[in-house]
Short mmCIF file of C-alpha atoms and ligand atoms in Angstrom, two decimals:
data_model
loop_
_atom_site.label_atom_id
_atom_site.label_comp_id
_atom_site.label_asym_id
_atom_site.label_seq_id
_atom_site.Cartn_x
_atom_site.Cartn_y
_atom_site.Cartn_z
CA MET A 1 6.47 1.48 -32.45
CA GLN A 2 5.28 5.14 -32.35
CA ILE A 3 2.14 6.00 -30.55
CA PRO A 4 0.73 9.29 -30.23
CA ASN A 5 1.07 11.56 -27.44
CA ILE A 6 -2.41 10.46 -25.04
CA ILE A 7 -3.66 8.92 -22.39
CA ILE A 8 -4.40 5.46 -21.76
CA ALA A 9 -6.73 4.18 -19.02
CA VAL A 10 -6.57 1.39 -17.22
CA ASP A 11 -9.49 0.64 -14.80
CA GLY A 12 -11.02 -2.62 -13.67
CA PHE A 13 -11.06 -4.96 -10.68
CA SER A 14 -9.02 -6.00 -7.47
CA SER A 15 -5.75 -8.42 -8.53
CA THR A 16 -6.94 -8.85 -12.16
CA GLY A 17 -3.26 -7.32 -13.32
CA LYS A 18 -3.71 -3.59 -14.45
CA SER A 19 -0.83 -2.58 -12.90
CA SER A 20 2.17 -4.65 -13.76
CA PHE A 21 -0.12 -4.45 -17.44
CA ALA A 22 0.92 -0.64 -17.11
CA LYS A 23 3.92 -0.82 -16.05
CA LEU A 24 4.50 -2.81 -19.62
CA ILE A 25 2.23 -0.68 -21.74
CA ALA A 26 4.42 2.11 -19.96
CA LYS A 27 7.53 0.56 -20.69
CA GLU A 28 7.31 -0.36 -24.23
CA PHE A 29 5.67 2.21 -25.22
CA GLY A 30 7.72 5.52 -23.39
CA MET A 31 5.05 6.19 -21.76
CA LEU A 32 5.83 7.52 -17.67
CA TYR A 33 3.10 5.42 -15.07
CA LEU A 34 0.96 7.04 -12.93
CA ASP A 35 -1.06 3.98 -10.05
CA SER A 36 -3.48 5.31 -8.98
CA GLY A 37 -4.61 2.82 -5.75
CA ALA A 38 -1.06 3.71 -4.31
CA LEU A 39 -2.41 6.23 -3.39
CA TYR A 40 -5.37 5.68 -2.45
CA ARG A 41 -3.10 3.31 -0.19
CA GLY A 42 -1.06 6.09 0.81
CA VAL A 43 -3.63 8.25 2.64
CA THR A 44 -5.30 4.69 4.09
CA LEU A 45 -1.01 4.32 6.05
CA PHE A 46 -1.04 7.93 6.65
CA ALA A 47 -4.58 7.61 8.15
CA GLN A 48 -3.28 4.89 10.39
CA GLU A 49 -0.40 5.82 11.13
CA ASN A 50 -1.47 8.89 12.59
CA GLY A 51 -4.25 7.28 14.74
CA MET A 52 -7.24 8.77 11.98
CA ILE A 53 -9.10 5.01 11.68
CA ASP A 54 -10.04 3.77 14.69
CA ALA A 55 -9.98 -0.34 15.91
CA ALA A 56 -13.92 -0.88 14.60
CA GLY A 57 -12.52 1.02 11.60
CA VAL A 58 -13.49 4.45 12.29
CA ILE A 59 -12.22 7.25 9.97
CA ASP A 60 -12.14 10.52 11.60
CA LEU A 61 -13.04 13.15 8.59
CA ASP A 62 -12.06 16.69 10.26
CA SER A 63 -8.92 15.53 11.02
CA LEU A 64 -8.41 13.20 7.85
CA HIS A 65 -9.78 16.31 4.99
CA GLU A 66 -7.93 19.27 7.22
CA ALA A 67 -4.30 17.09 7.24
CA LEU A 68 -4.44 16.29 3.73
CA GLU A 69 -3.52 19.91 2.84
CA GLU A 70 -0.35 19.18 3.82
CA LEU A 71 0.01 14.99 2.63
CA ASP A 72 3.82 14.99 0.61
CA LEU A 73 2.14 12.41 -1.51
CA ARG A 74 4.39 11.21 -4.33
CA PHE A 75 6.15 8.92 -7.06
CA HIS A 76 9.44 8.90 -7.64
CA TYR A 77 10.80 6.85 -10.23
CA THR A 78 13.42 4.00 -9.54
CA GLU A 79 15.55 1.31 -10.67
CA GLN A 80 12.33 -0.69 -9.52
CA GLY A 81 9.76 1.52 -10.91
CA SER A 82 7.55 3.96 -9.85
CA GLN A 83 7.98 3.86 -5.84
CA THR A 84 5.10 5.68 -3.58
CA PHE A 85 6.59 8.28 -0.80
CA ILE A 86 5.98 10.08 1.85
CA GLY A 87 7.99 13.12 1.77
CA THR A 88 11.18 11.26 1.70
CA ARG A 89 10.35 7.72 3.23
CA ASN A 90 9.59 5.29 1.25
CA ILE A 91 6.15 3.67 2.12
CA GLU A 92 6.36 0.86 -1.18
CA LYS A 93 5.72 -1.85 1.32
CA GLU A 94 3.76 -1.28 3.59
CA ILE A 95 1.01 0.35 1.80
CA ARG A 96 0.80 -3.21 -0.06
CA SER A 97 0.28 -5.34 3.30
CA MET A 98 -3.67 -6.80 4.70
CA GLU A 99 -4.00 -4.02 7.12
CA VAL A 100 -3.70 -1.22 3.50
CA SER A 101 -5.93 -3.57 2.12
CA ASN A 102 -8.94 -4.16 4.84
CA GLN A 103 -8.48 -1.01 4.94
CA VAL A 104 -8.19 0.91 1.40
CA SER A 105 -11.95 0.85 0.32
CA PRO A 106 -13.91 2.22 2.27
CA VAL A 107 -10.94 5.00 2.13
CA SER A 108 -10.84 5.58 -1.85
CA ALA A 109 -15.19 6.05 -0.79
CA VAL A 110 -14.35 9.25 1.04
CA ALA A 111 -15.08 12.27 -1.85
CA PHE A 112 -12.62 14.54 -0.47
CA VAL A 113 -9.63 11.85 -0.87
CA ARG A 114 -10.93 10.94 -3.96
CA ASN A 115 -10.53 14.69 -4.89
CA PHE A 116 -7.33 15.00 -3.28
CA VAL A 117 -6.06 11.19 -5.42
CA ASP A 118 -7.02 13.08 -8.62
CA ASP A 119 -6.04 16.38 -8.55
CA LYS A 120 -2.91 14.86 -7.77
CA LEU A 121 -2.76 12.41 -10.92
CA HIS A 122 -4.56 15.89 -13.06
CA GLU A 123 -0.95 17.00 -11.89
CA MET A 124 1.23 14.45 -13.26
CA SER A 125 -0.60 14.05 -16.97
CA ILE A 126 -0.80 17.50 -17.97
CA ALA A 127 2.20 16.07 -21.19
CA LYS A 128 0.13 13.11 -21.54
CA ASN A 129 1.63 10.08 -22.76
CA VAL A 130 0.78 8.15 -19.53
CA VAL A 131 -0.15 4.61 -18.63
CA MET A 132 -3.65 4.63 -15.36
CA ASP A 133 -4.40 2.14 -13.13
CA GLY A 134 -7.16 2.96 -11.19
CA ARG A 135 -11.74 1.96 -10.48
CA ASP A 136 -12.28 4.78 -12.74
CA ILE A 137 -10.19 6.22 -14.88
CA GLY A 138 -11.60 6.11 -17.45
CA THR A 139 -15.26 6.83 -16.30
CA THR A 140 -14.36 10.04 -13.92
CA VAL A 141 -10.70 10.67 -14.13
CA PHE A 142 -10.09 11.35 -17.45
CA PRO A 143 -13.04 10.67 -19.74
CA ASP A 144 -11.67 12.00 -22.28
CA ALA A 145 -9.27 9.62 -22.11
CA GLU A 146 -7.64 8.20 -25.80
CA LEU A 147 -8.10 4.26 -24.79
CA LYS A 148 -9.44 2.64 -22.38
CA ILE A 149 -8.35 -0.92 -21.24
CA PHE A 150 -10.87 -2.61 -18.38
CA MET A 151 -9.65 -5.70 -16.70
CA THR A 152 -11.63 -7.98 -15.96
CA ALA A 153 -11.08 -11.84 -14.37
CA THR A 154 -12.36 -14.71 -12.25
CA ASP A 155 -11.97 -14.20 -8.10
CA GLN A 156 -10.64 -17.32 -7.84
CA VAL A 157 -7.64 -16.66 -10.06
CA ARG A 158 -7.74 -12.77 -8.56
CA ALA A 159 -7.27 -13.94 -5.12
CA GLN A 160 -4.49 -16.67 -6.10
CA ARG A 161 -2.47 -14.05 -7.70
CA ARG A 162 -2.88 -11.49 -4.62
CA TYR A 163 -1.38 -14.44 -3.00
CA ASP A 164 1.36 -15.65 -4.50
CA GLU A 165 2.98 -11.71 -4.56
CA MET A 166 2.84 -11.75 -1.54
CA VAL A 167 4.07 -15.30 -0.66
CA ALA A 168 6.74 -13.34 -2.57
CA LYS A 169 7.05 -10.68 -0.28
CA GLY A 170 7.89 -12.93 2.59
CA ASP A 171 4.49 -12.81 4.03
CA SER A 172 2.13 -15.80 5.04
CA PRO A 173 -1.51 -14.14 4.05
CA VAL A 174 -4.34 -17.10 4.93
CA PHE A 175 -5.51 -17.87 0.97
CA GLU A 176 -9.14 -17.69 2.05
CA ASP A 177 -9.11 -14.41 3.49
CA VAL A 178 -6.79 -13.15 0.45
CA LEU A 179 -10.40 -14.36 -1.45
CA LYS A 180 -12.38 -12.73 1.56
CA ASN A 181 -10.95 -9.26 1.82
CA ILE A 182 -11.36 -10.11 -3.20
CA ARG A 183 -14.58 -10.29 -3.10
CA GLU A 184 -15.18 -7.48 -0.42
CA ARG A 185 -13.71 -4.93 -2.06
CA ASP A 186 -15.16 -5.56 -5.28
CA TYR A 187 -18.62 -4.70 -3.77
CA LEU A 188 -17.73 -2.54 -2.06
CA ASP A 189 -15.76 -0.59 -5.06
CA SER A 190 -18.36 -0.76 -7.34
CA HIS A 191 -20.63 0.24 -4.74
CA ARG A 192 -19.76 3.13 -3.31
CA GLU A 193 -21.31 6.06 -3.91
CA THR A 194 -18.57 8.10 -4.72
CA SER A 195 -17.29 7.53 -8.76
CA PRO A 196 -18.31 3.70 -8.65
CA LEU A 197 -16.18 0.56 -10.22
CA THR A 198 -18.02 1.02 -13.20
CA GLN A 199 -17.44 -0.24 -16.92
CA SER A 200 -17.15 2.87 -19.34
CA PRO A 201 -19.04 2.56 -22.56
CA ASP A 202 -16.46 2.80 -24.39
CA ALA A 203 -14.19 0.43 -23.10
CA PHE A 204 -12.47 -2.04 -24.78
CA VAL A 205 -12.97 -5.37 -22.13
CA LEU A 206 -9.94 -7.43 -21.68
CA ASP A 207 -10.48 -10.81 -19.06
CA ASN A 208 -6.65 -12.33 -18.76
CA SER A 209 -7.97 -14.90 -16.49
CA GLU A 210 -6.23 -17.72 -18.88
CA MET A 211 -4.21 -15.16 -20.44
CA THR A 212 -0.01 -15.09 -20.30
CA MET A 213 1.23 -11.18 -19.57
CA GLN A 214 2.67 -11.98 -23.64
CA GLU A 215 -0.90 -12.26 -24.84
CA GLU A 216 -2.50 -9.59 -23.42
CA MET A 217 0.80 -7.26 -24.93
CA ALA A 218 0.07 -8.77 -28.08
CA TRP A 219 -4.02 -7.71 -27.48
CA ILE A 220 -2.81 -3.93 -26.69
CA LYS A 221 -0.25 -3.12 -29.47
CA GLY A 222 -2.87 -4.94 -31.63
CA LEU A 223 -6.10 -2.37 -30.36
CA ILE A 224 -3.74 0.19 -30.15
CA GLN A 225 -2.80 -0.37 -34.16
CA GLY A 226 -6.22 -0.82 -35.02
CA VAL A 227 -8.08 2.70 -33.68
CA PHE A 228 -5.20 4.84 -34.35
CA GLY A 229 -4.55 3.25 -38.03
CA ILE A 230 -0.82 2.72 -36.49
CA LYS A 231 0.36 0.20 -39.56
CA GLY A 232 2.18 -2.71 -37.90
O1 LIG B 301 -4.92 -1.30 -7.39
P1 LIG B 301 -5.26 -1.13 -5.24
O2 LIG B 301 -5.94 -2.99 -5.56
O3 LIG B 301 -4.47 -0.61 -5.59
O4 LIG B 301 -6.49 -0.31 -5.11
C1 LIG B 301 -7.14 -0.04 -3.54
C2 LIG B 301 -8.16 0.91 -3.34
O5 LIG B 301 -8.16 1.67 -4.77
C3 LIG B 301 -8.95 -0.58 -3.99
O6 LIG B 301 -9.99 -1.15 -3.48
C4 LIG B 301 -10.57 1.21 -4.88
C5 LIG B 301 -9.63 1.58 -5.08
N1 LIG B 301 -8.61 3.37 -5.95
C6 LIG B 301 -10.16 3.44 -6.13
O7 LIG B 301 -10.98 3.81 -6.22
N2 LIG B 301 -10.31 4.10 -7.29
C7 LIG B 301 -8.54 4.18 -8.24
N3 LIG B 301 -8.64 5.08 -9.81
C8 LIG B 301 -7.36 3.38 -7.30
C9 LIG B 301 -7.51 2.53 -6.83
#
């Protein structure tokens, strides 16, 4: 199916499968995939490794602000798909750790961090033909995105998915901790002052608690055909 050069924004709660879905959309329609959460995670890892977050979780905002000017955070597209790098170092595994997950919400609530990430997303989207996943893509970063999806699922289902993902990567998480982290992030992401997670009124809602990936893909194909008047 041929589709026009558009921006697709996939927003929603943590672990709703936004990135897996967005990656499949990118593959199916030959689009560039941008993982905005990975950029927030990259900034968080960078701040942690450079002593800008103390044991109590307090962020040294002045140092971080200054350091961001030099931070070379980018994506490389390899056979493993989109990989996040700082300079020449692949940080894809580190940014998915529990340490980063526990600290990423407060870091992503900082206004200058959001500007840093938004600028990167805009730079990478000049040619359009991109699918992006995040929390505020359809509301703040690209309010004019041609297609907006808002993903949701029950927190139990989401915690199980995140737990399985971590186990598959060789971690040994405790399910209750993962569930707690998901609930805390839901709260923080939806209640922060700067671009909180909200559903754009023109977004199409996808609750995938009980859906397979194939069903999700059938859903989006039908949606794209309907929205852009493409014959199947
Ligand atoms: O999608 P994720 O779990 O990798 O995102 C990590 C964190 O980054 C999440 O807790 C909220 C934040 N985030 C955000 O505030 N805005 C985005 N567009 C993407 C992620």
